């Protein structure tokens, strides 16, 4: 990667404090687990349906990466 490109990335990078990032992570995980528990209640004879959590992680990570690139978050 050229130095010019690295410099442009550095200029556009947002310096977010760790506590705010941790709060975002806790909120995201809480929403995903709540959704997994709600979906799990519709599936009989299952204690926890972790496949939903895995799918949410994949799509959540992709959505988060997209949002970061677009400057949404």
PDB file of C-alpha atoms in Angstrom:
ATOM      1  CA  UNK A   1       0.000   0.000   0.000  1.00  0.00           C
ATOM      2  CA  UNK A   2       1.374   3.386  -0.915  1.00  0.00           C
ATOM      3  CA  UNK A   3       2.203   5.943   1.749  1.00  0.00           C
ATOM      4  CA  UNK A   4      -0.291   8.407   0.258  1.00  0.00           C
ATOM      5  CA  UNK A   5      -3.123   5.909   0.663  1.00  0.00           C
ATOM      6  CA  UNK A   6      -2.101   5.135   4.237  1.00  0.00           C
ATOM      7  CA  UNK A   7      -2.049   8.836   5.038  1.00  0.00           C
ATOM      8  CA  UNK A   8      -5.556   9.346   3.626  1.00  0.00           C
ATOM      9  CA  UNK A   9      -6.848   6.454   5.722  1.00  0.00           C
ATOM     10  CA  UNK A  10      -5.256   7.936   8.818  1.00  0.00           C
ATOM     11  CA  UNK A  11      -6.915  11.289   8.157  1.00  0.00           C
ATOM     12  CA  UNK A  12     -10.378   9.706   7.846  1.00  0.00           C
ATOM     13  CA  UNK A  13     -10.038   7.406  10.851  1.00  0.00           C
ATOM     14  CA  UNK A  14     -12.281   8.292  13.766  1.00  0.00           C
ATOM     15  CA  UNK A  15     -10.684   7.966  17.172  1.00  0.00           C
ATOM     16  CA  UNK A  16     -13.355   6.356  19.339  1.00  0.00           C
ATOM     17  CA  UNK A  17     -12.674   5.806  23.046  1.00  0.00           C
ATOM     18  CA  UNK A  18     -12.656   2.205  24.307  1.00  0.00           C
ATOM     19  CA  UNK A  19     -15.604   2.617  26.698  1.00  0.00           C
ATOM     20  CA  UNK A  20     -17.905   3.669  23.841  1.00  0.00           C
ATOM     21  CA  UNK A  21     -16.777   0.700  21.731  1.00  0.00           C
ATOM     22  CA  UNK A  22     -17.425  -1.666  24.628  1.00  0.00           C
ATOM     23  CA  UNK A  23     -20.925  -0.236  25.107  1.00  0.00           C
ATOM     24  CA  UNK A  24     -21.658  -0.757  21.383  1.00  0.00           C
ATOM     25  CA  UNK A  25     -20.428  -4.356  21.621  1.00  0.00           C
ATOM     26  CA  UNK A  26     -22.537  -5.096  24.714  1.00  0.00           C
ATOM     27  CA  UNK A  27     -25.644  -3.634  23.069  1.00  0.00           C
ATOM     28  CA  UNK A  28     -25.077  -5.595  19.838  1.00  0.00           C
ATOM     29  CA  UNK A  29     -24.521  -8.893  21.657  1.00  0.00           C
ATOM     30  CA  UNK A  30     -27.551  -8.260  23.873  1.00  0.00           C
ATOM     31  CA  UNK A  31     -29.786  -7.642  20.864  1.00  0.00           C
ATOM     32  CA  UNK A  32     -28.497 -10.742  19.087  1.00  0.00           C
ATOM     33  CA  UNK A  33     -28.964 -12.981  22.124  1.00  0.00           C
ATOM     34  CA  UNK A  34     -32.450 -11.595  22.768  1.00  0.00           C
ATOM     35  CA  UNK A  35     -33.395 -12.325  19.166  1.00  0.00           C
ATOM     36  CA  UNK A  36     -31.936 -15.843  19.465  1.00  0.00           C
ATOM     37  CA  UNK A  37     -33.969 -16.550  22.608  1.00  0.00           C
ATOM     38  CA  UNK A  38     -37.181 -15.273  20.986  1.00  0.00           C
ATOM     39  CA  UNK A  39     -36.631 -17.382  17.857  1.00  0.00           C
ATOM     40  CA  UNK A  40     -35.687 -20.348  20.036  1.00  0.00           C
ATOM     41  CA  UNK A  41     -39.046 -20.185  21.802  1.00  0.00           C
ATOM     42  CA  UNK A  42     -40.733 -21.103  18.499  1.00  0.00           C
ATOM     43  CA  UNK A  43     -38.592 -24.245  18.053  1.00  0.00           C
ATOM     44  CA  UNK A  44     -39.796 -27.171  20.201  1.00  0.00           C
ATOM     45  CA  UNK A  45     -37.395 -29.330  22.246  1.00  0.00           C
ATOM     46  CA  UNK A  46     -34.433 -26.965  21.955  1.00  0.00           C
ATOM     47  CA  UNK A  47     -32.621 -25.451  24.910  1.00  0.00           C
ATOM     48  CA  UNK A  48     -30.805 -22.779  22.895  1.00  0.00           C
ATOM     49  CA  UNK A  49     -30.656 -22.590  19.126  1.00  0.00           C
ATOM     50  CA  UNK A  50     -27.071 -21.341  18.694  1.00  0.00           C
ATOM     51  CA  UNK A  51     -27.277 -21.513  14.896  1.00  0.00           C
ATOM     52  CA  UNK A  52     -29.180 -18.219  15.036  1.00  0.00           C
ATOM     53  CA  UNK A  53     -26.398 -16.615  17.019  1.00  0.00           C
ATOM     54  CA  UNK A  54     -23.828 -17.804  14.465  1.00  0.00           C
ATOM     55  CA  UNK A  55     -25.888 -16.431  11.562  1.00  0.00           C
ATOM     56  CA  UNK A  56     -26.385 -13.122  13.335  1.00  0.00           C
ATOM     57  CA  UNK A  57     -22.645 -12.880  13.917  1.00  0.00           C
ATOM     58  CA  UNK A  58     -21.908 -13.367  10.220  1.00  0.00           C
ATOM     59  CA  UNK A  59     -24.541 -10.912   9.001  1.00  0.00           C
ATOM     60  CA  UNK A  60     -23.949  -8.526  11.891  1.00  0.00           C
ATOM     61  CA  UNK A  61     -20.230  -8.379  11.147  1.00  0.00           C
ATOM     62  CA  UNK A  62     -20.901  -7.772   7.455  1.00  0.00           C
ATOM     63  CA  UNK A  63     -23.422  -5.029   8.267  1.00  0.00           C
ATOM     64  CA  UNK A  64     -21.018  -3.461  10.754  1.00  0.00           C
ATOM     65  CA  UNK A  65     -18.181  -3.454   8.223  1.00  0.00           C
ATOM     66  CA  UNK A  66     -20.474  -1.891   5.617  1.00  0.00           C
ATOM     67  CA  UNK A  67     -21.658   0.757   8.086  1.00  0.00           C
ATOM     68  CA  UNK A  68     -18.077   1.614   9.071  1.00  0.00           C
ATOM     69  CA  UNK A  69     -17.067   2.046   5.422  1.00  0.00           C
ATOM     70  CA  UNK A  70     -20.091   4.254   4.726  1.00  0.00           C
ATOM     71  CA  UNK A  71     -19.472   6.314   7.869  1.00  0.00           C
ATOM     72  CA  UNK A  72     -22.786   5.391   9.489  1.00  0.00           C
ATOM     73  CA  UNK A  73     -21.131   4.348  12.754  1.00  0.00           C
TER      74      UNK A  73
END
